[in-house]
Tab-separated table of C-alpha atoms (C1' of nucleotides) in Angstrom:
chain	number	residue	atom	x	y	z
A	199	MET	CA	-7.369	-36.720	-6.647
A	200	GLN	CA	-5.630	-35.210	-9.669
A	201	ASN	CA	-7.474	-34.512	-12.910
A	202	SER	CA	-5.911	-35.363	-16.243
A	203	PHE	CA	-5.241	-33.006	-19.114
A	204	THR	CA	-8.227	-34.517	-20.926
A	205	GLU	CA	-10.572	-34.315	-17.950
A	206	GLU	CA	-9.678	-30.660	-17.437
A	207	ASN	CA	-10.465	-29.969	-21.068
A	208	TYR	CA	-13.884	-31.575	-20.830
A	209	LEU	CA	-14.705	-29.535	-17.727
A	210	LYS	CA	-13.553	-26.315	-19.354
A	211	ILE	CA	-15.622	-27.014	-22.455
A	212	ILE	CA	-18.698	-27.996	-20.450
A	213	HIS	CA	-18.317	-24.712	-18.590
A	214	SER	CA	-18.190	-22.669	-21.747
A	215	LEU	CA	-21.017	-24.521	-23.523
A	216	SER	CA	-23.108	-24.335	-20.404
A	217	GLY	CA	-23.194	-20.548	-20.445
A	218	ARG	CA	-24.002	-18.171	-17.606
A	219	ASP	CA	-27.191	-19.997	-16.667
A	220	GLY	CA	-25.448	-23.349	-16.271
A	221	ALA	CA	-27.676	-25.023	-18.856
A	222	GLU	CA	-27.383	-28.703	-19.715
A	223	VAL	CA	-24.780	-29.586	-22.325
A	224	SER	CA	-25.453	-32.356	-24.837
A	225	THR	CA	-23.196	-35.249	-25.693
A	226	ASN	CA	-23.108	-34.242	-29.338
A	227	ALA	CA	-22.122	-30.663	-28.531
A	228	LEU	CA	-19.227	-32.019	-26.498
A	229	ALA	CA	-18.207	-34.401	-29.252
A	230	GLU	CA	-18.136	-31.440	-31.616
A	231	SER	CA	-16.103	-29.241	-29.266
A	232	THR	CA	-13.621	-31.924	-28.258
A	233	SER	CA	-13.241	-33.227	-31.807
A	234	THR	CA	-14.131	-36.725	-30.685
A	235	ARG	CA	-17.067	-39.065	-31.248
A	236	ALA	CA	-20.197	-39.115	-29.129
A	237	ALA	CA	-19.309	-42.593	-27.876
A	238	SER	CA	-16.022	-41.312	-26.486
A	239	VAL	CA	-17.804	-38.443	-24.791
A	240	THR	CA	-20.198	-40.833	-23.073
A	241	ASP	CA	-17.257	-42.780	-21.655
A	242	MET	CA	-15.658	-39.645	-20.313
A	243	LEU	CA	-18.928	-38.371	-18.848
A	244	ARG	CA	-19.318	-41.551	-16.818
A	245	LYS	CA	-15.816	-41.050	-15.516
A	246	LEU	CA	-16.334	-37.392	-14.621
A	247	ALA	CA	-19.628	-38.279	-12.935
A	248	ASP	CA	-17.884	-40.986	-10.894
A	249	LYS	CA	-15.380	-38.373	-9.742
A	250	GLY	CA	-18.199	-36.064	-8.696
A	251	LEU	CA	-17.290	-33.365	-11.204
A	252	ILE	CA	-20.507	-33.363	-13.219
A	253	HIS	CA	-24.200	-34.116	-12.818
A	254	TYR	CA	-24.980	-36.759	-15.402
A	255	LYS	CA	-28.104	-38.798	-16.126
A	256	LYS	CA	-28.101	-40.920	-19.243
A	257	TYR	CA	-29.653	-39.151	-22.223
A	258	GLN	CA	-30.238	-35.977	-20.148
A	259	GLY	CA	-27.083	-33.962	-20.819
A	260	VAL	CA	-24.632	-32.718	-18.208
A	261	THR	CA	-23.973	-29.788	-15.905
A	262	LEU	CA	-20.975	-29.110	-13.690
A	263	THR	CA	-21.103	-29.820	-9.972
A	264	GLU	CA	-19.729	-27.165	-7.666
A	265	THR	CA	-16.429	-29.033	-7.559
A	266	GLY	CA	-16.375	-29.380	-11.324
A	267	GLU	CA	-17.084	-25.686	-11.705
A	268	LYS	CA	-14.141	-24.848	-9.456
A	269	VAL	CA	-11.784	-26.999	-11.488
A	270	ALA	CA	-13.047	-25.491	-14.749
A	271	ILE	CA	-12.582	-21.955	-13.480
A	272	LYS	CA	-9.053	-22.693	-12.323
A	273	VAL	CA	-8.195	-23.914	-15.800
A	274	ILE	CA	-9.760	-20.812	-17.336
A	275	ARG	CA	-7.833	-18.610	-14.917
A	276	LYS	CA	-4.585	-20.265	-15.936
A	277	HIS	CA	-5.409	-20.073	-19.627
A	278	ARG	CA	-6.122	-16.353	-19.498
A	279	LEU	CA	-3.148	-15.484	-17.313
A	280	TRP	CA	-0.798	-17.330	-19.649
A	281	GLU	CA	-2.332	-15.481	-22.599
A	282	VAL	CA	-1.547	-12.183	-20.890
A	283	PHE	CA	2.005	-13.370	-20.334
A	284	LEU	CA	2.438	-14.418	-23.952
A	285	VAL	CA	1.147	-11.112	-25.314
A	286	GLU	CA	2.416	-8.623	-22.724
A	287	LYS	CA	5.781	-10.164	-21.917
A	288	LEU	CA	6.777	-12.286	-24.889
A	289	GLY	CA	5.322	-10.084	-27.601
A	290	PHE	CA	2.982	-12.551	-29.272
A	291	GLY	CA	0.000	-11.222	-31.221
A	292	TRP	CA	-3.477	-11.807	-29.783
A	293	ASP	CA	-4.135	-14.102	-32.706
A	294	GLU	CA	-1.194	-16.374	-31.882
A	295	VAL	CA	-1.617	-17.291	-28.247
A	296	HIS	CA	-4.605	-19.578	-28.017
A	297	ASP	CA	-2.978	-22.891	-28.866
A	298	ILE	CA	0.029	-22.314	-26.650
A	299	ALA	CA	-2.192	-21.295	-23.734
A	300	GLU	CA	-4.198	-24.493	-24.288
A	301	GLU	CA	-1.056	-26.361	-23.300
A	302	LEU	CA	0.141	-24.085	-20.516
A	303	GLU	CA	-3.260	-24.076	-18.797
A	304	HIS	CA	-2.727	-27.682	-17.719
A	305	ILE	CA	0.581	-27.150	-15.934
A	306	PRO	CA	-0.195	-28.004	-12.332
A	307	SER	CA	1.020	-25.846	-9.405
A	308	GLU	CA	-1.098	-23.411	-7.463
A	309	VAL	CA	1.915	-21.369	-6.497
A	310	LEU	CA	2.990	-21.029	-10.120
A	311	VAL	CA	-0.357	-19.483	-11.036
A	312	GLU	CA	-0.283	-17.079	-8.123
A	313	LYS	CA	3.287	-15.977	-8.811
A	314	LEU	CA	2.481	-15.558	-12.490
A	315	ASP	CA	-0.573	-13.484	-11.580
A	316	ALA	CA	1.539	-11.237	-9.337
A	317	PHE	CA	4.273	-10.934	-11.978
A	318	LEU	CA	1.672	-9.770	-14.496
A	319	GLY	CA	0.266	-7.217	-12.027
A	320	HIS	CA	-2.999	-9.056	-11.326
A	321	PRO	CA	-4.576	-8.365	-14.719
A	322	ARG	CA	-8.392	-8.342	-14.807
A	323	PHE	CA	-8.770	-9.175	-18.503
A	324	ASP	CA	-6.932	-11.300	-21.029
A	325	PRO	CA	-5.775	-10.051	-24.466
A	326	HIS	CA	-9.196	-10.801	-25.955
A	327	GLY	CA	-11.063	-8.900	-23.254
A	328	ASP	CA	-12.191	-12.018	-21.388
A	329	PRO	CA	-12.291	-11.546	-17.616
A	330	ILE	CA	-9.723	-13.439	-15.529
A	331	PRO	CA	-11.200	-15.274	-12.521
A	332	ASP	CA	-9.519	-14.306	-9.249
A	333	ALA	CA	-7.567	-16.678	-7.023
A	334	LYS	CA	-10.752	-17.548	-5.103
A	335	GLY	CA	-12.494	-18.586	-8.310
A	336	ASN	CA	-14.787	-15.596	-8.666
A	337	LEU	CA	-15.525	-15.061	-12.332
A	338	THR	CA	-17.729	-12.088	-13.098
A	339	GLU	CA	-18.571	-11.817	-16.767
A	340	PRO	CA	-18.991	-8.090	-17.403
A	341	ASP	CA	-22.217	-7.465	-19.314
A	342	TYR	CA	-20.883	-6.074	-22.513
A	343	ARG	CA	-23.134	-5.463	-25.481
A	344	ILE	CA	-22.644	-6.873	-28.918
A	345	LEU	CA	-21.920	-4.238	-31.555
A	346	THR	CA	-25.089	-5.205	-33.436
A	347	ASP	CA	-27.096	-3.872	-30.465
A	348	VAL	CA	-25.529	-0.416	-30.670
A	349	GLN	CA	-27.714	2.381	-32.089
A	350	VAL	CA	-26.637	4.522	-35.003
A	351	GLY	CA	-24.900	7.613	-33.643
A	352	GLU	CA	-23.601	5.903	-30.478
A	353	LYS	CA	-19.910	5.913	-29.602
A	354	VAL	CA	-18.711	2.822	-27.761
A	355	LEU	CA	-15.485	1.249	-26.524
A	356	MET	CA	-14.274	-2.006	-28.012
A	357	MET	CA	-13.861	-4.350	-25.020
A	358	GLY	CA	-13.611	-7.888	-26.322
A	359	VAL	CA	-14.323	-10.508	-28.942
A	360	LEU	CA	-16.603	-13.518	-29.006
A	361	ASP	CA	-14.733	-15.321	-31.757
A	362	HIS	CA	-11.083	-16.071	-30.955
A	363	ALA	CA	-10.177	-17.462	-34.369
A	364	PRO	CA	-6.810	-16.147	-35.612
A	365	SER	CA	-8.346	-15.194	-38.964
A	366	PHE	CA	-10.961	-13.022	-37.239
A	367	LEU	CA	-8.396	-11.357	-34.977
A	368	GLN	CA	-6.090	-10.712	-37.924
A	369	HIS	CA	-8.993	-9.142	-39.778
A	370	LEU	CA	-9.517	-6.785	-36.845
A	371	ASP	CA	-5.814	-5.955	-36.849
A	372	ARG	CA	-6.011	-5.030	-40.520
A	373	SER	CA	-9.076	-2.901	-39.764
A	374	GLY	CA	-7.226	-1.064	-37.018
A	375	ILE	CA	-9.623	-2.290	-34.337
A	376	THR	CA	-8.135	-3.369	-31.005
A	377	LEU	CA	-9.194	-3.471	-27.369
A	378	GLY	CA	-9.927	0.085	-26.281
A	379	SER	CA	-10.694	1.413	-29.735
A	380	VAL	CA	-13.528	3.932	-29.852
A	381	ILE	CA	-16.131	2.817	-32.353
A	382	GLU	CA	-18.805	5.200	-33.591
A	383	VAL	CA	-21.643	3.618	-35.518
A	384	ARG	CA	-22.471	5.956	-38.384
A	385	GLU	CA	-24.937	3.995	-40.446
A	386	ILE	CA	-26.423	0.526	-40.896
A	387	ASN	CA	-26.671	-0.613	-44.490
A	388	GLU	CA	-30.150	-1.927	-45.206
A	389	TYR	CA	-28.885	-4.255	-47.914
A	390	ASP	CA	-26.467	-6.483	-45.997
A	391	LYS	CA	-26.765	-5.089	-42.458
A	392	SER	CA	-23.121	-4.066	-42.596
A	393	ALA	CA	-22.194	-1.077	-40.435
A	394	SER	CA	-20.263	2.055	-41.325
A	395	VAL	CA	-18.138	2.844	-38.324
A	396	GLN	CA	-15.493	5.388	-37.433
A	397	ILE	CA	-12.502	4.105	-35.476
A	398	ASN	CA	-10.898	6.403	-32.883
A	399	GLY	CA	-12.389	9.442	-34.587
A	400	GLY	CA	-10.335	8.748	-37.697
A	401	GLN	CA	-10.743	6.195	-40.453
A	402	THR	CA	-14.267	5.177	-41.453
A	403	LEU	CA	-14.880	1.637	-42.658
A	404	PHE	CA	-17.508	-1.027	-43.237
A	405	ILE	CA	-17.956	-3.843	-40.761
A	406	SER	CA	-19.898	-6.901	-41.907
A	407	LEU	CA	-22.711	-8.271	-39.773
A	408	GLU	CA	-20.543	-11.339	-39.124
A	409	VAL	CA	-17.856	-9.143	-37.589
A	410	SER	CA	-20.307	-6.970	-35.629
A	411	LYS	CA	-21.811	-10.059	-34.034
A	412	ASN	CA	-18.420	-10.928	-32.580
A	413	LEU	CA	-17.443	-7.546	-31.159
A	414	LEU	CA	-18.119	-6.826	-27.488
A	415	VAL	CA	-18.466	-3.164	-26.625
A	416	GLN	CA	-19.266	-0.903	-23.717
A	417	ARG	CA	-20.693	2.579	-23.306
A	418	ARG	CA	-17.848	5.072	-22.879
B	89	MET	CA	6.493	-36.831	-36.525
B	90	GLN	CA	5.810	-35.483	-33.049
B	91	ASN	CA	7.398	-36.983	-29.934
B	92	SER	CA	5.322	-37.594	-26.834
B	93	PHE	CA	5.961	-36.252	-23.363
B	94	THR	CA	7.210	-39.706	-22.359
B	95	GLU	CA	9.475	-40.136	-25.370
B	96	GLU	CA	11.041	-36.748	-24.741
B	97	ASN	CA	11.725	-37.730	-21.150
B	98	TYR	CA	13.448	-40.918	-22.165
B	99	LEU	CA	15.655	-39.041	-24.636
B	100	LYS	CA	16.537	-36.413	-22.060
B	101	ILE	CA	17.446	-39.057	-19.501
B	102	ILE	CA	19.457	-41.090	-21.991
B	103	HIS	CA	21.358	-37.909	-22.806
B	104	SER	CA	22.179	-37.195	-19.212
B	105	LEU	CA	23.101	-40.780	-18.301
B	106	SER	CA	25.181	-41.062	-21.438
B	107	GLY	CA	27.538	-38.302	-20.372
B	108	ARG	CA	29.907	-36.242	-22.471
B	109	ASP	CA	31.393	-39.286	-24.210
B	110	GLY	CA	28.014	-40.602	-25.350
B	111	ALA	CA	28.489	-43.903	-23.567
B	112	GLU	CA	25.941	-46.708	-23.748
B	113	VAL	CA	23.093	-46.491	-21.248
B	114	SER	CA	21.699	-49.653	-19.686
B	115	THR	CA	18.074	-50.678	-19.467
B	116	ASN	CA	18.243	-50.885	-15.696
B	117	ALA	CA	19.728	-47.414	-15.363
B	118	LEU	CA	16.828	-46.086	-17.399
B	119	ALA	CA	14.308	-48.018	-15.339
B	120	GLU	CA	15.810	-46.437	-12.233
B	121	SER	CA	15.780	-42.917	-13.671
B	122	THR	CA	12.308	-43.105	-15.144
B	123	SER	CA	10.848	-44.843	-12.073
B	124	THR	CA	9.538	-47.664	-14.228
B	125	ARG	CA	10.358	-51.343	-14.645
B	126	ALA	CA	13.022	-52.702	-16.963
B	127	ALA	CA	10.344	-54.383	-19.081
B	128	SER	CA	8.667	-51.039	-19.710
B	129	VAL	CA	11.981	-49.527	-20.692
B	130	THR	CA	12.581	-52.266	-23.232
B	131	ASP	CA	9.218	-51.518	-24.858
B	132	MET	CA	10.008	-47.843	-25.098
B	133	LEU	CA	13.490	-48.478	-26.452
B	134	ARG	CA	12.063	-50.510	-29.326
B	135	LYS	CA	9.748	-47.627	-30.101
B	136	LEU	CA	12.474	-44.989	-29.974
B	137	ALA	CA	14.682	-47.169	-32.157
B	138	ASP	CA	11.859	-47.556	-34.698
B	139	LYS	CA	11.608	-43.764	-34.814
B	140	GLY	CA	15.331	-43.471	-35.430
B	141	LEU	CA	16.007	-41.623	-32.196
B	142	ILE	CA	18.347	-44.148	-30.578
B	143	HIS	CA	20.818	-46.836	-31.538
B	144	TYR	CA	19.568	-49.992	-29.894
B	145	LYS	CA	20.700	-53.594	-30.066
B	146	LYS	CA	19.097	-56.039	-27.692
B	147	TYR	CA	21.099	-56.526	-24.488
B	148	GLN	CA	23.688	-53.965	-25.628
B	149	GLY	CA	22.392	-50.730	-24.137
B	150	VAL	CA	21.481	-47.582	-26.038
B	151	THR	CA	22.969	-44.358	-27.354
B	152	LEU	CA	21.254	-41.415	-28.982
B	153	THR	CA	21.289	-40.974	-32.749
B	154	GLU	CA	22.054	-37.512	-34.065
B	155	THR	CA	18.321	-36.862	-34.371
B	156	GLY	CA	17.685	-38.148	-30.868
B	157	GLU	CA	20.466	-35.949	-29.533
B	158	LYS	CA	18.889	-32.912	-31.150
B	159	VAL	CA	15.521	-33.628	-29.597
B	160	ALA	CA	17.105	-34.199	-26.179
B	161	ILE	CA	19.024	-30.946	-26.353
B	162	LYS	CA	15.917	-29.012	-27.307
B	163	VAL	CA	14.145	-30.367	-24.255
B	164	ILE	CA	17.119	-29.455	-22.069
B	165	ARG	CA	17.163	-25.958	-23.568
B	166	LYS	CA	13.516	-25.493	-22.752
B	167	HIS	CA	13.910	-26.888	-19.247
B	168	ARG	CA	16.748	-24.540	-18.394
B	169	LEU	CA	15.160	-21.465	-19.943
B	170	TRP	CA	11.951	-22.059	-17.997
B	171	GLU	CA	14.008	-22.450	-14.827
B	172	VAL	CA	15.566	-19.041	-15.446
B	173	PHE	CA	12.095	-17.609	-15.961
B	174	LEU	CA	10.770	-19.137	-12.751
B	175	VAL	CA	13.663	-17.851	-10.655
B	176	GLU	CA	14.423	-14.513	-12.306
B	177	LYS	CA	10.919	-13.373	-13.175
B	178	LEU	CA	8.555	-15.182	-10.857
B	179	GLY	CA	10.772	-15.181	-7.783
B	180	PHE	CA	10.949	-18.913	-7.104
B	181	GLY	CA	13.916	-20.288	-5.179
B	182	TRP	CA	16.448	-22.437	-7.064
B	183	ASP	CA	15.293	-25.369	-4.953
B	184	GLU	CA	11.664	-25.031	-6.092
B	185	VAL	CA	11.786	-24.947	-9.858
B	186	HIS	CA	12.767	-28.393	-11.022
B	187	ASP	CA	9.384	-30.100	-10.986
B	188	ILE	CA	7.588	-27.217	-12.646
B	189	ALA	CA	10.229	-26.995	-15.361
B	190	GLU	CA	9.811	-30.745	-15.939
B	191	GLU	CA	6.303	-29.940	-17.101
B	192	LEU	CA	7.027	-26.737	-18.994
B	193	GLU	CA	9.870	-28.332	-20.955
B	194	HIS	CA	7.359	-30.362	-22.945
B	195	ILE	CA	5.265	-27.452	-24.178
B	196	PRO	CA	5.706	-27.540	-27.950
B	197	SER	CA	6.351	-24.381	-30.016
B	198	GLU	CA	9.700	-23.323	-31.373
B	199	VAL	CA	8.660	-19.703	-31.425
B	200	LEU	CA	7.673	-19.809	-27.769
B	201	VAL	CA	11.146	-20.964	-26.794
B	202	GLU	CA	12.841	-18.314	-28.884
B	203	LYS	CA	10.634	-15.525	-27.562
B	204	LEU	CA	11.176	-16.726	-24.016
B	205	ASP	CA	14.924	-16.801	-24.607
B	206	ALA	CA	14.851	-13.219	-25.896
B	207	PHE	CA	12.621	-12.071	-23.024
B	208	LEU	CA	15.130	-13.502	-20.556
B	209	GLY	CA	18.023	-11.766	-22.327
B	210	HIS	CA	19.567	-14.924	-23.833
B	211	PRO	CA	20.875	-16.331	-20.561
B	212	ARG	CA	23.872	-18.659	-20.851
B	213	PHE	CA	23.320	-20.542	-17.588
B	214	ASP	CA	20.342	-21.699	-15.597
B	215	PRO	CA	19.855	-21.031	-11.862
B	216	HIS	CA	21.955	-24.094	-10.983
B	217	GLY	CA	24.828	-23.055	-13.214
B	218	ASP	CA	24.000	-25.529	-15.975
B	219	PRO	CA	24.734	-24.190	-19.464
B	220	ILE	CA	21.760	-23.457	-21.727
B	221	PRO	CA	22.090	-24.869	-25.257
B	222	ASP	CA	21.697	-22.201	-27.943
B	223	ALA	CA	18.922	-22.149	-30.552
B	224	LYS	CA	21.093	-24.210	-32.915
B	225	GLY	CA	21.507	-26.925	-30.321
B	226	ASN	CA	25.097	-26.215	-29.376
B	227	LEU	CA	25.652	-27.289	-25.808
B	228	THR	CA	29.128	-26.634	-24.451
B	229	GLU	CA	29.602	-27.959	-20.968
B	230	PRO	CA	32.137	-25.611	-19.343
B	231	ASP	CA	34.872	-27.642	-17.656
B	232	TYR	CA	34.386	-26.686	-14.088
B	233	ARG	CA	36.234	-28.431	-11.315
B	234	ILE	CA	34.659	-30.128	-8.369
B	235	LEU	CA	35.438	-28.481	-5.041
B	236	THR	CA	37.176	-31.649	-3.836
B	237	ASP	CA	39.845	-31.044	-6.503
B	238	VAL	CA	40.703	-27.598	-5.178
B	239	GLN	CA	43.988	-27.217	-3.249
B	240	VAL	CA	44.169	-25.795	0.228
B	241	GLY	CA	44.779	-22.062	-0.060
B	242	GLU	CA	43.038	-21.650	-3.417
B	243	LYS	CA	40.212	-19.163	-3.883
B	244	VAL	CA	37.552	-20.219	-6.387
B	245	LEU	CA	34.178	-19.097	-7.680
B	246	MET	CA	31.096	-21.198	-7.060
B	247	MET	CA	29.645	-21.845	-10.534
B	248	GLY	CA	27.171	-24.683	-10.244
B	249	VAL	CA	25.882	-27.811	-8.548
B	250	LEU	CA	25.841	-31.459	-9.557
B	251	ASP	CA	23.006	-32.427	-7.247
B	252	HIS	CA	19.756	-30.542	-7.872
B	253	ALA	CA	17.863	-31.985	-4.911
B	254	PRO	CA	15.887	-29.324	-3.024
B	255	SER	CA	17.347	-30.485	0.281
B	256	PHE	CA	20.897	-29.972	-1.008
B	257	LEU	CA	20.105	-26.541	-2.440
B	258	GLN	CA	18.396	-25.489	0.772
B	259	HIS	CA	21.452	-26.604	2.690
B	260	LEU	CA	23.600	-24.344	0.512
B	261	ASP	CA	21.174	-21.480	1.115
B	262	ARG	CA	21.539	-21.939	4.858
B	263	SER	CA	25.319	-22.004	4.423
B	264	GLY	CA	25.240	-18.737	2.494
B	265	ILE	CA	26.657	-20.359	-0.641
B	266	THR	CA	25.166	-19.315	-3.974
B	267	LEU	CA	26.286	-19.023	-7.598
B	268	GLY	CA	29.131	-16.523	-7.704
B	269	SER	CA	30.207	-16.969	-4.099
B	270	VAL	CA	33.965	-16.853	-3.563
B	271	ILE	CA	35.093	-19.951	-1.738
B	272	GLU	CA	38.535	-20.139	-0.163
B	273	VAL	CA	39.619	-23.581	0.953
B	274	ARG	CA	41.423	-23.128	4.263
B	275	GLU	CA	41.959	-26.674	5.429
B	276	ILE	CA	41.003	-30.278	4.756
B	277	ASN	CA	40.155	-32.280	7.849
B	278	GLU	CA	42.015	-35.562	7.821
B	279	TYR	CA	39.369	-37.285	9.901
B	280	ASP	CA	36.294	-36.960	7.677
B	281	LYS	CA	37.709	-35.113	4.646
B	282	SER	CA	35.461	-32.171	5.427
B	283	ALA	CA	36.743	-28.780	4.285
B	284	SER	CA	37.046	-25.531	6.204
B	285	VAL	CA	36.133	-22.822	3.757
B	286	GLN	CA	35.670	-19.074	3.887
B	287	ILE	CA	32.723	-17.665	1.956
B	288	ASN	CA	33.105	-14.268	0.273
B	289	GLY	CA	35.941	-13.375	2.613
B	290	GLY	CA	33.603	-13.520	5.570
B	291	GLN	CA	32.139	-16.431	7.463
B	292	THR	CA	34.194	-19.597	7.786
B	293	LEU	CA	32.413	-22.943	7.891
B	294	PHE	CA	32.797	-26.675	7.432
B	295	ILE	CA	31.675	-28.365	4.245
B	296	SER	CA	31.245	-32.125	4.307
B	297	LEU	CA	32.816	-34.263	1.602
B	298	GLU	CA	29.308	-35.050	0.334
B	299	VAL	CA	28.685	-31.368	-0.242
B	300	SER	CA	32.121	-30.677	-1.754
B	301	LYS	CA	31.576	-33.449	-4.286
B	302	ASN	CA	28.517	-31.630	-5.593
B	303	LEU	CA	29.938	-28.131	-5.908
B	304	LEU	CA	31.257	-26.967	-9.282
B	305	VAL	CA	33.851	-24.211	-9.113
B	306	GLN	CA	36.133	-22.202	-11.335
B	307	ARG	CA	39.414	-20.357	-10.885
B	308	ARG	CA	38.702	-16.645	-10.314
C	289	DA	C1'	-50.254	-41.319	-31.847
C	290	DT	C1'	-47.356	-43.736	-34.428
C	291	DA	C1'	-43.645	-43.903	-37.663
C	292	DT	C1'	-39.330	-41.737	-38.690
C	293	DA	C1'	-35.321	-39.284	-37.604
C	294	DT	C1'	-32.011	-37.911	-34.308
C	295	DT	C1'	-29.376	-38.460	-30.310
C	296	DT	C1'	-27.155	-41.186	-27.079
C	297	DT	C1'	-25.425	-45.341	-25.184
C	298	DT	C1'	-23.455	-50.041	-25.371
C	299	DA	C1'	-20.323	-53.524	-27.148
C	300	DG	C1'	-16.137	-54.633	-28.644
C	301	DA	C1'	-11.663	-53.143	-30.280
C	302	DC	C1'	-7.276	-50.382	-30.730
C	303	DT	C1'	-2.853	-47.611	-29.080
C	304	DA	C1'	0.362	-45.784	-25.632
C	305	DG	C1'	2.441	-46.695	-21.640
C	306	DT	C1'	2.746	-49.333	-17.947
C	307	DC	C1'	2.894	-53.798	-15.058
C	308	DT	C1'	4.242	-58.927	-13.331
C	309	DA	C1'	6.068	-63.298	-14.156
C	310	DA	C1'	8.720	-66.177	-16.864
C	311	DA	C1'	12.283	-66.964	-20.298
C	312	DT	C1'	16.625	-65.743	-22.204
C	313	DT	C1'	21.114	-63.647	-22.568
C	314	DT	C1'	25.176	-61.756	-20.556
C	315	DT	C1'	28.325	-61.301	-16.788
C	316	DT	C1'	30.606	-62.832	-12.813
C	317	DT	C1'	32.771	-66.003	-9.983
C	318	DA	C1'	34.611	-69.900	-8.146
D	219	DT	C1'	35.111	-72.578	-18.108
D	220	DA	C1'	30.970	-74.103	-16.163
D	221	DA	C1'	27.623	-72.823	-12.723
D	222	DA	C1'	25.395	-69.062	-10.461
D	223	DA	C1'	23.961	-64.356	-10.502
D	224	DA	C1'	22.488	-60.348	-12.726
D	225	DA	C1'	20.529	-57.982	-16.503
D	226	DT	C1'	17.393	-57.918	-20.177
D	227	DT	C1'	13.682	-59.305	-23.062
D	228	DT	C1'	9.262	-61.663	-24.071
D	229	DA	C1'	4.518	-62.845	-23.030
D	230	DG	C1'	0.396	-61.551	-21.486
D	231	DA	C1'	-2.377	-58.204	-19.051
D	232	DC	C1'	-4.136	-53.632	-17.383
D	233	DT	C1'	-5.824	-48.413	-17.730
D	234	DA	C1'	-6.903	-44.126	-20.196
D	235	DG	C1'	-8.698	-42.405	-24.052
D	236	DT	C1'	-10.179	-43.131	-28.298
D	237	DC	C1'	-12.707	-45.532	-32.305
D	238	DT	C1'	-16.720	-48.023	-35.293
D	239	DA	C1'	-20.904	-50.374	-35.599
D	240	DA	C1'	-25.076	-51.547	-33.634
D	241	DA	C1'	-28.720	-51.011	-30.166
D	242	DA	C1'	-31.676	-48.186	-27.408
D	243	DA	C1'	-33.860	-43.950	-26.039
D	244	DT	C1'	-35.742	-39.496	-27.134
D	245	DA	C1'	-37.565	-36.067	-30.241
D	246	DT	C1'	-40.126	-34.784	-34.444
D	247	DA	C1'	-43.563	-34.916	-37.837
D	248	DT	C1'	-47.100	-36.120	-40.088
DNA sequence: ATATATTTTTAGACTAGTCTAAATTTTTTA
DNA sequence: TAAAAAATTTAGACTAGTCTAAAAATATAT
């Protein structure tokens, strides 16, 4: 039984809204994320439930079944591998690849994914620092901290972003912050909670709270 | 105005059935090639005509408009570039790439195609010897000969295939014939019109008329 | 705890792409 | 050149995915 482009997208979105704990996802949240109306979501949920891909009880929200989870993770694996390809091989910026990967992730063919993975050297992370599930479907989210949780005086490594919006990524580019950058938190401004940080031991700049909330970092 | 996956396929197929002279293509031929019914083809033809992509008069067959031709050639360009990628970079066999490229060819994004083209080193031919249209849409079909037109005693270069069926390509693999092979026609068998040929100055073997008809060759 | 607000589902409809069966047009053939 | 055959189009219907409007269920707030 083959899943459609649209079905795969629902599963992927349920996965991401569901979070690590596999919490229930609401119809409205899905309508928001899929840019459709709640009524359309309900229709699709009945269909996915019939196919055994989600647990669904009317009015109670949904969670993925084990099968549904597997499908979702395969799509995520493909999405992230294609993003690596687009950035590493074709020279796209990390702010340019999301929409194209949204299309490529639905190309069917197990062998294509595995050959692509090998060609890319079995990367563990995509250009935004998101972990790439392995061929068996194991997806281990590394427990990065958010920059807002870093103490003044700490030096950390920039490992990923929570927001993938092109405008946010371009802002980071202009700030000279990329994956692997060393960020030292120098001071937190009482007034607006912005942070003074030093990047790679060089330039010092202000990072707004909004930005800090979307930066994933790790102890060095 | 964006064309759908299905519309692009119709245009591509009309292009290929239409041939170099841009001859009219019949509804039935399209039904055959698209694996649909004639009635469905008629519906789609009305739609493509409304969009200005084909010239269509009821019962008279169709030809591509200039716009339709451009769209078709873009799809062909993408198909052939992806095939090069799959064979050259991912290590697929030339008999394995057609179906995957059928999907990839519909991924939208001009910049993706151009970056892919550059990454591949601006290849002029795909893994089956078919010419790749350039970014401007210029598609020059080289005038290869068919092996059946080669005289006994001539040595030619194998440049492409007319049949892309996996079984045919696998048969060539087993015969040791690939793009660039030197083929010397030694003898034509009166009985079944099969040809005795020598490959790369080495092994001599029989090629059936069926096979000869599908081999494109060039004077060395 | 009951009224109000919010969320979700149902009902009925629309588009794209397909189908079958029947009608029509074109082509072939005798 | 008229009848038969073949090709094509029309008519009406189906599925997937979406919509709006209205009904029903759940949550919230006095």
